mmCIF file of C-alpha atoms and ligand atoms in Angstrom:
data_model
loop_
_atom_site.group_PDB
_atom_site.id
_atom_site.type_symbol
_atom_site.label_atom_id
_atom_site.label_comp_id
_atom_site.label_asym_id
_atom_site.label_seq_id
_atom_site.Cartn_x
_atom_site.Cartn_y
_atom_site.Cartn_z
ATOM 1 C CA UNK E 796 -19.353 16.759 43.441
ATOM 2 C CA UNK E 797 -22.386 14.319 44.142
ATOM 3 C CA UNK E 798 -21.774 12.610 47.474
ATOM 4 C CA UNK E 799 -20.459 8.542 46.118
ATOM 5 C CA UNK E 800 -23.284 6.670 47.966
ATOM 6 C CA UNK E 801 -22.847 3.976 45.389
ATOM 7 C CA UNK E 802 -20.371 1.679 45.495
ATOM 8 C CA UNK E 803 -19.158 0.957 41.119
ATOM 9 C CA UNK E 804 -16.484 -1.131 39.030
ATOM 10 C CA UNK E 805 -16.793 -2.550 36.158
ATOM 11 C CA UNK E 806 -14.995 -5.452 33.723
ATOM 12 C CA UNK E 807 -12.863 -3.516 31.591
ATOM 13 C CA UNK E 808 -11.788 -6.454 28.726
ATOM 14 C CA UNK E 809 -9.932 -5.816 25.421
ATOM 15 C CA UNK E 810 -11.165 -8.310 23.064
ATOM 16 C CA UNK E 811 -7.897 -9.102 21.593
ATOM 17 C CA UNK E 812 -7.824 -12.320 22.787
ATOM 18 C CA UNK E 813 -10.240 -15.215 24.330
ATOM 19 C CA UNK E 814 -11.003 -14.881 28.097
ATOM 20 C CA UNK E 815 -8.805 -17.029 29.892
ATOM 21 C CA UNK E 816 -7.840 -18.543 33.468
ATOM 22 C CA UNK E 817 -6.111 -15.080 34.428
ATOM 23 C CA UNK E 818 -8.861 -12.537 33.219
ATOM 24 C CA UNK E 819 -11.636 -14.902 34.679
ATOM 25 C CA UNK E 820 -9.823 -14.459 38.263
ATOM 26 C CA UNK E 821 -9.852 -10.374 37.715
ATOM 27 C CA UNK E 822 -13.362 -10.213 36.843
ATOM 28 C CA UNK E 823 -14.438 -13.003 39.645
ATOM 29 C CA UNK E 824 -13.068 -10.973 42.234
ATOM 30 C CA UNK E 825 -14.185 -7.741 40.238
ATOM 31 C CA UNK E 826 -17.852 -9.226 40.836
ATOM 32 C CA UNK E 827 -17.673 -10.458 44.509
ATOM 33 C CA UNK E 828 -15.767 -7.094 45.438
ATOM 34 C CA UNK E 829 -18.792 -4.924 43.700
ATOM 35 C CA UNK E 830 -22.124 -7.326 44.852
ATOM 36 C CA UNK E 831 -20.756 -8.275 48.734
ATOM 37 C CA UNK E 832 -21.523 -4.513 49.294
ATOM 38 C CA UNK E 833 -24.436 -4.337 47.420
ATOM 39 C CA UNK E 834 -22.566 -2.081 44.721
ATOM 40 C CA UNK E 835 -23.010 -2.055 40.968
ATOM 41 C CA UNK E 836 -20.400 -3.488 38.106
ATOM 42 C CA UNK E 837 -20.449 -1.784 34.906
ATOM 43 C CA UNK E 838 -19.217 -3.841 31.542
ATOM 44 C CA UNK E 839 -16.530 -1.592 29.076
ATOM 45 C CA UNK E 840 -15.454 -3.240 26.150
ATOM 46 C CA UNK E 841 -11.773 -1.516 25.140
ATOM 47 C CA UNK E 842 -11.788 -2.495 21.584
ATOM 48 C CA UNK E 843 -10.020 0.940 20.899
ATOM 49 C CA UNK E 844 -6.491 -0.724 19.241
ATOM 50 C CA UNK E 845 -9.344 -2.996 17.554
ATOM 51 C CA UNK E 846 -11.256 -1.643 15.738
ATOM 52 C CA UNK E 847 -11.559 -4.527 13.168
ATOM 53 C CA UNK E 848 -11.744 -6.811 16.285
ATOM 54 C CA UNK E 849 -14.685 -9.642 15.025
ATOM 55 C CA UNK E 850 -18.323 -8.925 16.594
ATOM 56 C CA UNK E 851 -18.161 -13.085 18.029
ATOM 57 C CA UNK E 852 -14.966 -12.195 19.860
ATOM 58 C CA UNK E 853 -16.919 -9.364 21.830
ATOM 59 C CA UNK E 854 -19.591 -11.818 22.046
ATOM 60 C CA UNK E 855 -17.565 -14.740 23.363
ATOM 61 C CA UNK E 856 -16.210 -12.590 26.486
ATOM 62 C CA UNK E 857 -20.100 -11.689 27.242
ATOM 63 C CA UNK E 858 -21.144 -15.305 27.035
ATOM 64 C CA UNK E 859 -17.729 -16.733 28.884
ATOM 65 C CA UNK E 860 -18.546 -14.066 31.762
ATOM 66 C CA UNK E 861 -22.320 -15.336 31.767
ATOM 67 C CA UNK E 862 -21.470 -18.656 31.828
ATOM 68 C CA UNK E 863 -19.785 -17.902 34.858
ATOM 69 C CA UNK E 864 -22.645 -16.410 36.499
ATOM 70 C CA UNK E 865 -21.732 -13.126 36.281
ATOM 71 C CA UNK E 866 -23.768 -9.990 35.488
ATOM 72 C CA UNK E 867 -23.326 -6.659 35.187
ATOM 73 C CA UNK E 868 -25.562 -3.280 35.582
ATOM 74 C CA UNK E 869 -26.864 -0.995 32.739
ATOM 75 C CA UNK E 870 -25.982 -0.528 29.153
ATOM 76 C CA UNK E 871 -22.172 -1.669 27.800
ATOM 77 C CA UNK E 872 -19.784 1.073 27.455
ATOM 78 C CA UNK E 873 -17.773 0.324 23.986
ATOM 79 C CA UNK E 874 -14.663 2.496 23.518
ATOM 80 C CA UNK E 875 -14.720 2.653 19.578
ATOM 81 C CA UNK E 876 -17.957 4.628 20.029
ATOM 82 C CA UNK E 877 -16.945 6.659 22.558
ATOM 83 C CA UNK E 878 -13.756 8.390 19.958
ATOM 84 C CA UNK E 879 -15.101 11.574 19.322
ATOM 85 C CA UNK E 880 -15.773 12.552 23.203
ATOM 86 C CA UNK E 881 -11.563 11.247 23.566
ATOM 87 C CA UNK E 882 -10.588 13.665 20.623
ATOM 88 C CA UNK E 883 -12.235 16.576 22.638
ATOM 89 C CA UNK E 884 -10.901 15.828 25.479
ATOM 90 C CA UNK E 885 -7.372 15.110 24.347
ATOM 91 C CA UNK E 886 -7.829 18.659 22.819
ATOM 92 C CA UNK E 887 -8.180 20.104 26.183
ATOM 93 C CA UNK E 888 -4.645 18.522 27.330
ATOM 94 C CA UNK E 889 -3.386 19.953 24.018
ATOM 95 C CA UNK E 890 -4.967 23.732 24.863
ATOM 96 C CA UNK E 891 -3.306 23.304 28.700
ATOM 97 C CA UNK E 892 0.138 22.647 26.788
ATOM 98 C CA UNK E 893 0.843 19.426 28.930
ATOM 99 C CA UNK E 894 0.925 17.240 25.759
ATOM 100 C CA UNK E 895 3.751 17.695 22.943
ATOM 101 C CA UNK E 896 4.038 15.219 19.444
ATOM 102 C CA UNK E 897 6.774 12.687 19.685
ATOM 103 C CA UNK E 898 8.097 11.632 16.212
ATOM 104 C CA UNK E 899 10.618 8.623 17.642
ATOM 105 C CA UNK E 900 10.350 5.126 16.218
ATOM 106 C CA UNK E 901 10.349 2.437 19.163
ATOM 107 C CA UNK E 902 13.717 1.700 17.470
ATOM 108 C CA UNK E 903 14.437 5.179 18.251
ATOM 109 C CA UNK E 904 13.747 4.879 22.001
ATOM 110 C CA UNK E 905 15.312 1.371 22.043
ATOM 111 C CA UNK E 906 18.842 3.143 20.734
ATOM 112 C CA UNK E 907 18.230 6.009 22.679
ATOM 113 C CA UNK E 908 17.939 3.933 26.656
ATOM 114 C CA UNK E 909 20.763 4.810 28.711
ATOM 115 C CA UNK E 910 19.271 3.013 31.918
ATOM 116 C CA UNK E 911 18.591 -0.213 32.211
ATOM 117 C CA UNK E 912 14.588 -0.900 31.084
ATOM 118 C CA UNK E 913 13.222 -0.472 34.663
ATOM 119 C CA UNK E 914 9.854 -1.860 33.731
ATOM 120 C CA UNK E 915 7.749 -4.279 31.065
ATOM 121 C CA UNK E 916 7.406 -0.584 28.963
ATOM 122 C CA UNK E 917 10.412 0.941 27.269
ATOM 123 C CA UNK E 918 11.824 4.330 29.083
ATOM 124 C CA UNK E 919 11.037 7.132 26.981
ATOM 125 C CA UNK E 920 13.647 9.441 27.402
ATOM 126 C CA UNK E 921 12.296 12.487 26.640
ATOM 127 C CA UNK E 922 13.700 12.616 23.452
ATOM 128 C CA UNK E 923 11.410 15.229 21.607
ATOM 129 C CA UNK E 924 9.982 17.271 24.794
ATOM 130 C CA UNK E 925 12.018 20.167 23.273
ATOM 131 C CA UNK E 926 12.128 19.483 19.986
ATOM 132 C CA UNK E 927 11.747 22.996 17.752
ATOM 133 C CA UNK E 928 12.255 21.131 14.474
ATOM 134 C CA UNK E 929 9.665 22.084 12.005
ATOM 135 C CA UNK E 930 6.645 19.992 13.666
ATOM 136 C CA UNK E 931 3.957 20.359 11.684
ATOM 137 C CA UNK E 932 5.793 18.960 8.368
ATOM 138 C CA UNK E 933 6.599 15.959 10.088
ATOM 139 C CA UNK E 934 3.395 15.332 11.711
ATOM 140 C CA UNK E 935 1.703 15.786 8.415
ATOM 141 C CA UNK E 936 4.126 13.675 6.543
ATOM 142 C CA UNK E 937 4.193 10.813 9.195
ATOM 143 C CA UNK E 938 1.989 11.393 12.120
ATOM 144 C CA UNK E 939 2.941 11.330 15.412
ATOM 145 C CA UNK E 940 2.318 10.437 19.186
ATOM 146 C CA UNK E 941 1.208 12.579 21.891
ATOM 147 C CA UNK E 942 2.930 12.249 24.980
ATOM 148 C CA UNK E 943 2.105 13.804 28.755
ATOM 149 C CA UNK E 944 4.941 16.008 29.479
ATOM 150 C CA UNK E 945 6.240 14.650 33.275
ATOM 151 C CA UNK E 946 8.797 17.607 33.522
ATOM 152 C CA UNK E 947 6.799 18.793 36.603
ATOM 153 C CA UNK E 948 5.724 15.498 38.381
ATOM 154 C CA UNK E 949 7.169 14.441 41.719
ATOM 155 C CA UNK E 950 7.673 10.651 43.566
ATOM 156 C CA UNK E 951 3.803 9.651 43.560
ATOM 157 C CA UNK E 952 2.025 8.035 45.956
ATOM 158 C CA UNK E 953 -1.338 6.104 46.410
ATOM 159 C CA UNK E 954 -3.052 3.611 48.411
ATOM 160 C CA UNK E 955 -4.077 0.629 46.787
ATOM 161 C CA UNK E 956 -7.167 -1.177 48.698
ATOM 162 C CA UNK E 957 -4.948 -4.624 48.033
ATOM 163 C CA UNK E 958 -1.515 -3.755 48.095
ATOM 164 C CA UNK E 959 -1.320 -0.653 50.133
ATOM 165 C CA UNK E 960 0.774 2.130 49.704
ATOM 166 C CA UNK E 961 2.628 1.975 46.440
ATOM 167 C CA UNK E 962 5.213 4.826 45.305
ATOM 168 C CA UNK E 963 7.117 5.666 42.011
ATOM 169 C CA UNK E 964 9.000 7.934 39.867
ATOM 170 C CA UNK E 965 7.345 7.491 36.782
ATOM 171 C CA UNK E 966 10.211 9.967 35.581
ATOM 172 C CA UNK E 967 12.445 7.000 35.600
ATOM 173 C CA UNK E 968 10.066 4.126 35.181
ATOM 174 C CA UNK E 969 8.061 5.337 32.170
ATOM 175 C CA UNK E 970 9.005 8.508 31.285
ATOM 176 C CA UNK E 971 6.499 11.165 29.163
ATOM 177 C CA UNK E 972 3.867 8.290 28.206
ATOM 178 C CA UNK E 973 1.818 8.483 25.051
ATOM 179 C CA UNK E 974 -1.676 9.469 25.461
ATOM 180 C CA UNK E 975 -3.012 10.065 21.505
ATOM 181 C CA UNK E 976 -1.358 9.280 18.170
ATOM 182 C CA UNK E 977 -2.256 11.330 15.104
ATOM 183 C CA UNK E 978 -2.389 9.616 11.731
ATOM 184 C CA UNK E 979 -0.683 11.311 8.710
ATOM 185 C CA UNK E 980 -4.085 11.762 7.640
ATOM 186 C CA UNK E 981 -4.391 14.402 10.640
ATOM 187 C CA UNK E 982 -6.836 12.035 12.356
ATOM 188 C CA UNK E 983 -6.374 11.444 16.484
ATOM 189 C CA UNK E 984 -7.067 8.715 18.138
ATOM 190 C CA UNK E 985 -6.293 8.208 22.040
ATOM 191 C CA UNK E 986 -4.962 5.479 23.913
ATOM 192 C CA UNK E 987 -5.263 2.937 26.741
ATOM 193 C CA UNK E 988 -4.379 5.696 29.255
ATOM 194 C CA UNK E 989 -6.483 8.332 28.203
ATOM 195 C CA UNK E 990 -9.277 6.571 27.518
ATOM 196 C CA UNK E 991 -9.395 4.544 30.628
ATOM 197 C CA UNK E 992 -9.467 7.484 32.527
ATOM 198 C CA UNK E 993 -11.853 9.445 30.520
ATOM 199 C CA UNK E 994 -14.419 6.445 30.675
ATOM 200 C CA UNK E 995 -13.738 5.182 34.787
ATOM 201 C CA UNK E 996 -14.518 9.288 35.602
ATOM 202 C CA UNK E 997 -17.922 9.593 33.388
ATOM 203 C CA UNK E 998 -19.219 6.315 34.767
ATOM 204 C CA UNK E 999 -18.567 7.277 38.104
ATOM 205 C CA UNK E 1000 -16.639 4.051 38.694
ATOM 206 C CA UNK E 1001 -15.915 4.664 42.765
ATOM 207 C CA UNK E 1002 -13.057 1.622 42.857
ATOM 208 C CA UNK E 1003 -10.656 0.540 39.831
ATOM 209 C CA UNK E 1004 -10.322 -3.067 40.108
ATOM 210 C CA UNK E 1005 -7.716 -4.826 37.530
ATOM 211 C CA UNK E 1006 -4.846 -6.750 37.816
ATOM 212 C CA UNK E 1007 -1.061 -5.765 39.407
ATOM 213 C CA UNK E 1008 0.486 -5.981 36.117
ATOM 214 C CA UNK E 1009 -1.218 -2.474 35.403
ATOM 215 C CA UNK E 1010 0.004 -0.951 38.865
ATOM 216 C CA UNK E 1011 2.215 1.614 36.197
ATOM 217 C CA UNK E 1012 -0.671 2.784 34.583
ATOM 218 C CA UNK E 1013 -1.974 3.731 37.557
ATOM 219 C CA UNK E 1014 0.124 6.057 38.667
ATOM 220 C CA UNK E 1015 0.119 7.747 34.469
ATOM 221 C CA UNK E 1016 -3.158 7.643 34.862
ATOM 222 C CA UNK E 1017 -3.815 9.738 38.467
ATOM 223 C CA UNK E 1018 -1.228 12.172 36.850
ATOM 224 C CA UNK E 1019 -4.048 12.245 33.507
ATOM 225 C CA UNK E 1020 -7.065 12.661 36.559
ATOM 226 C CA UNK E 1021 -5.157 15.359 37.806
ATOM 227 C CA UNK E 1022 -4.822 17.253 34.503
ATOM 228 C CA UNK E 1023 -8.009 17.063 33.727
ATOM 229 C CA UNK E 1024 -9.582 17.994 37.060
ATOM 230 C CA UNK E 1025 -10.870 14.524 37.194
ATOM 231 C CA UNK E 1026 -11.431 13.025 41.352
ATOM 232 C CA UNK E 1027 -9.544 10.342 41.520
ATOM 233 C CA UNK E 1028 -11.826 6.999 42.255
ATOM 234 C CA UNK E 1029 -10.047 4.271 44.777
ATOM 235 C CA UNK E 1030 -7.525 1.677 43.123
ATOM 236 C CA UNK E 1031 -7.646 -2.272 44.077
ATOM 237 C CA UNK E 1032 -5.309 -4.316 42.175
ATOM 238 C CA UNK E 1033 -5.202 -8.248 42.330
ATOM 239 C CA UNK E 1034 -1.965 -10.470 41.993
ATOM 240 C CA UNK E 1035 -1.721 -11.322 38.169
ATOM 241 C CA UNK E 1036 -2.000 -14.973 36.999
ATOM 242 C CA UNK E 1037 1.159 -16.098 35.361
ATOM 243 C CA UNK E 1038 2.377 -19.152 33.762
ATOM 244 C CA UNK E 1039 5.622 -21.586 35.417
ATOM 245 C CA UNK E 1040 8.066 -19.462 33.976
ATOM 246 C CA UNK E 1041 6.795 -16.532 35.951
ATOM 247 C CA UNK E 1042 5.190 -14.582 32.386
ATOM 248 C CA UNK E 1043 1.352 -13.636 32.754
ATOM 249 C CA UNK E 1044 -0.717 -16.154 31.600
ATOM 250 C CA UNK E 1045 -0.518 -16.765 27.934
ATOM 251 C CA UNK E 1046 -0.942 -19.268 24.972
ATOM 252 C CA UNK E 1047 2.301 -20.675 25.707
ATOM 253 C CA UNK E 1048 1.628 -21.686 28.608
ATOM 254 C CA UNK E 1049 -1.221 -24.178 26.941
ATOM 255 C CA UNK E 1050 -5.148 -23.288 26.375
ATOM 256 C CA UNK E 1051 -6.669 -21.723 29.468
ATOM 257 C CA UNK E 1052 -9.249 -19.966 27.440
ATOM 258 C CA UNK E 1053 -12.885 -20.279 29.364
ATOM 259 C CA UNK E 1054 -14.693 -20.398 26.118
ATOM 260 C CA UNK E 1055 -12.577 -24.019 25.719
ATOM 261 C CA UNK E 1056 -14.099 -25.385 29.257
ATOM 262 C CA UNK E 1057 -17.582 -24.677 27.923
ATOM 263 C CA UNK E 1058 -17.426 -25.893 24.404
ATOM 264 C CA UNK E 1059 -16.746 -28.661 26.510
ATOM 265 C CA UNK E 1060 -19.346 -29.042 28.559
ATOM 266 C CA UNK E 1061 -17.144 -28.558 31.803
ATOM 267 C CA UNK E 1062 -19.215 -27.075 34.846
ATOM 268 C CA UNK E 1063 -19.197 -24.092 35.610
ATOM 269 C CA UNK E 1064 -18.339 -24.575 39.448
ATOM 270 C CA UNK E 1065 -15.136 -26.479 39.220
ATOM 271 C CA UNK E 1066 -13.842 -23.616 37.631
ATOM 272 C CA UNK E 1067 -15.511 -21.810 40.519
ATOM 273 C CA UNK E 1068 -13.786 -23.671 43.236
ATOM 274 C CA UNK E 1069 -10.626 -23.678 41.557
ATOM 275 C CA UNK E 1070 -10.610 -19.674 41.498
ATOM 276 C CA UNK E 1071 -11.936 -19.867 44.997
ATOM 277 C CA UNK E 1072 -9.379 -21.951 46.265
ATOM 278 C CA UNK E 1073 -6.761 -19.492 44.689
ATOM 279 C CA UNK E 1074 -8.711 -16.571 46.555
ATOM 280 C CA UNK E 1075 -8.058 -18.693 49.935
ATOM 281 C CA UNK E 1076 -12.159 -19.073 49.984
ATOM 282 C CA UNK E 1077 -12.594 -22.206 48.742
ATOM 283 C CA UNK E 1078 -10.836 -26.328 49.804
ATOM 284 C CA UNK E 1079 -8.552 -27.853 46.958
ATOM 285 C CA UNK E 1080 -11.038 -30.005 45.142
ATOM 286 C CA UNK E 1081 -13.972 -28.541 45.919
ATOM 287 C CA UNK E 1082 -16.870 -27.416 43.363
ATOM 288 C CA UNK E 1083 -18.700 -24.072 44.468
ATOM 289 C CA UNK E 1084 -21.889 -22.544 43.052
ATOM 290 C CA UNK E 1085 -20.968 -18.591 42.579
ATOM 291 C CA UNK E 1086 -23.751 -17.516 44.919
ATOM 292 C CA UNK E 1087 -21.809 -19.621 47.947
ATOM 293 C CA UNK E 1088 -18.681 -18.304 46.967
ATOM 294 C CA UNK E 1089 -19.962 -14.526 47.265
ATOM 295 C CA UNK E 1090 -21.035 -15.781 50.678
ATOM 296 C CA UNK E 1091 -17.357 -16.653 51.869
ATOM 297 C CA UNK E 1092 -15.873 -13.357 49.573
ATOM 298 C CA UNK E 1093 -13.640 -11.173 52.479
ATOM 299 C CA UNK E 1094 -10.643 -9.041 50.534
ATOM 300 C CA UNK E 1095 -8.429 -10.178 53.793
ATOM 301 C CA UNK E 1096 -8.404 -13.745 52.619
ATOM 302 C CA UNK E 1097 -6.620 -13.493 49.399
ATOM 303 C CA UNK E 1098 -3.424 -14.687 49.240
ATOM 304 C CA UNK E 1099 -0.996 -11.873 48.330
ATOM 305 C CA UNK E 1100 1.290 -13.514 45.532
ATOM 306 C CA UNK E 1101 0.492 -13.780 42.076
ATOM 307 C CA UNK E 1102 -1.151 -17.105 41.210
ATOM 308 C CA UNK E 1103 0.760 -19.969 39.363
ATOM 309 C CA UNK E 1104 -1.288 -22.065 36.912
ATOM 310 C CA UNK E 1105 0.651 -25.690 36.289
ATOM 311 C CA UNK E 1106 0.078 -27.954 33.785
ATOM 312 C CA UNK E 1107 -1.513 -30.375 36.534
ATOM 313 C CA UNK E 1108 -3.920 -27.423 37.304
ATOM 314 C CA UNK E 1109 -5.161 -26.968 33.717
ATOM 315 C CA UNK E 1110 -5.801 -30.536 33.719
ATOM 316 C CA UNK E 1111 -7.645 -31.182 37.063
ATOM 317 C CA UNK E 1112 -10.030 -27.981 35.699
ATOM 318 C CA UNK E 1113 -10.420 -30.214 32.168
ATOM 319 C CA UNK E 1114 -7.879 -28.141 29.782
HETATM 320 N N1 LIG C 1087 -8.513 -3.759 29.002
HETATM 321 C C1 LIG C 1087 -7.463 -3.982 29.932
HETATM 322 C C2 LIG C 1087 -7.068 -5.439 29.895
HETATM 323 O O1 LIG C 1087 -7.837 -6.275 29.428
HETATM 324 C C3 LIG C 1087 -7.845 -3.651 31.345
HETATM 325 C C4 LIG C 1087 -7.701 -2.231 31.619
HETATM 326 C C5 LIG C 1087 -8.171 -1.770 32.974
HETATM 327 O O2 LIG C 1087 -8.777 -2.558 33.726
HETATM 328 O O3 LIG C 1087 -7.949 -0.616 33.250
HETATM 329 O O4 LIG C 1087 -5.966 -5.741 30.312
#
């Protein structure tokens, strides 16, 4: 393998929904991580559950990031190009025999939990890793999901450059995770996990950056690098932004959406100092440009807990 003399994330945003307070944060720190070292930030748009997803929506997370100030290197990677390469991949997963088709209904797996639901995902229990029922009339009649067969992983272990050395039995905590569905049609299409890890290897990201609430994909996703002969890049994750009752950030929790604070002519650099100040880099109150802000960046500064947005917050940045 080429020696990794550059340092490389990238923003990584589904454009299901606007850019708000929480994703700002992710790709703020994203930025400051990738340019205090000199290093480059690539832009991948995962509009793979999207495919329908509106061409402004895309556009709006482009011109919410710029409005921050922040740039990114080379062309944009978007995922519902990209489908073909998955589908040969996937197929290699399929020839190694670590994949089998799952033909449960989330109902199914709901019924089915005999533990109680350890994390935000529903246990799959396993239910059709031996199934010998007559597969391929199913599939063709319904479809199915693909799902990684864990019957051989251990307790596994990483360190994350933020939260240091995590460990879990994705056994118990996920069990055999979907990686591909196939329509009754017969056509595949991947998801979240494989993709991710497909696109962070061929870009030669060096350091996944994204936010805690994704800490269980990681450890899916080294067992998909591993499977696939992939090296595994470094793995920074950043406290999540949540809302007063403790939920990550959402509409409920009133607008936060960036594209709202520009439609209103809001500045740019209370927004800035606001992050910064959650980032322990900037005073309460202040207003930062971005270039002073990359100035102050150290890692060791940020707070470790996840960051509460109150309603007195959203109002002091113009909500
Ligand atoms: N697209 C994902 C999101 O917006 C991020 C995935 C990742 O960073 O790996 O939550």
């Amino acid at each position: 393998m080429s020696e990794r003399a550059v340092y490389r994330t990238r923003f990584a945003p589904s454009p299901t929904g606007a850019l708000h307070l929480g994703n700002a944060r992710t790709f703020l720190l994203s930025w400051l991580r990738a340019r205090s070292q000199g290093g480059e930030i690539l832009m991948r748009m995962e509009d793979l559950d999207h495919p329908r997803v509106k061409i402004e929506k895309v556009e709006q997370v482009y011109a919410d990031l710029r409005w921050l100030g922040l740039d990114w290197d080379g062309e944009i990677m978007v995922q519902s190009r990209r489908v073909e390469i998955y589908r040969e991949i996937f197929k290699v997963l399929q020839q190694k025999g670590l994949v089998y088709p799952c033909f449960c209904s989330r109902a199914d797996i709901q019924a089915a939990q005999s533990a109680p639901n350890l994390g935000d995902d529903l246990v799959y229990p396993n239910i059709c890793r031996d199934n010998k029922s007559n597969i391929k009339a199913v599939a063709a009649e319904r479809g199915c999901a693909w799902r990684f067969n864990l019957q051989d992983c251990r307790i596994l272990k990483y360190y994350d450059n933020f939260l240091g050395w995590r460990e879990a039995d994705i056994r118990r905590t996920s069990g055999d995770f979907v990686v591909a569905r196939t329509a009754a049609s017969g056509l595949i299409s991947v998801a979240y996990q494989l993709a991710c890890v497909i696109d962070d290897h061929e870009s030669a990201v060096t350091e996944v950056i994204r936010a805690d609430d994704l800490v269980n994909s990681t450890f899916r996703q080294r067992m998909l690098y591993k499977a696939l002969g992939y090296g595994f890049p470094e793995f920074l994750h950043v406290p999540l932004v949540i809302g007063n009752d403790g939920r990550r950030l959402a509409k409920r929790h009133g607008d936060s959406r960036i594209s709202c604070l520009r439609a209103r002519g809001q500045r740019p650099e209370r927004l800035l100092g606001w992050l910064g100040q959650t980032c322990g880099l900037c005073a309460k109150g202040e207003e930062v440009e971005l270039g002073e802000l990359l100035s102050r960046f150290e890692l060791g500064l940020i707070p470790k807990s996840r960051v509460t947005v109150t309603a007195a917050d959203l109002e002091y940045l113009g909500f």
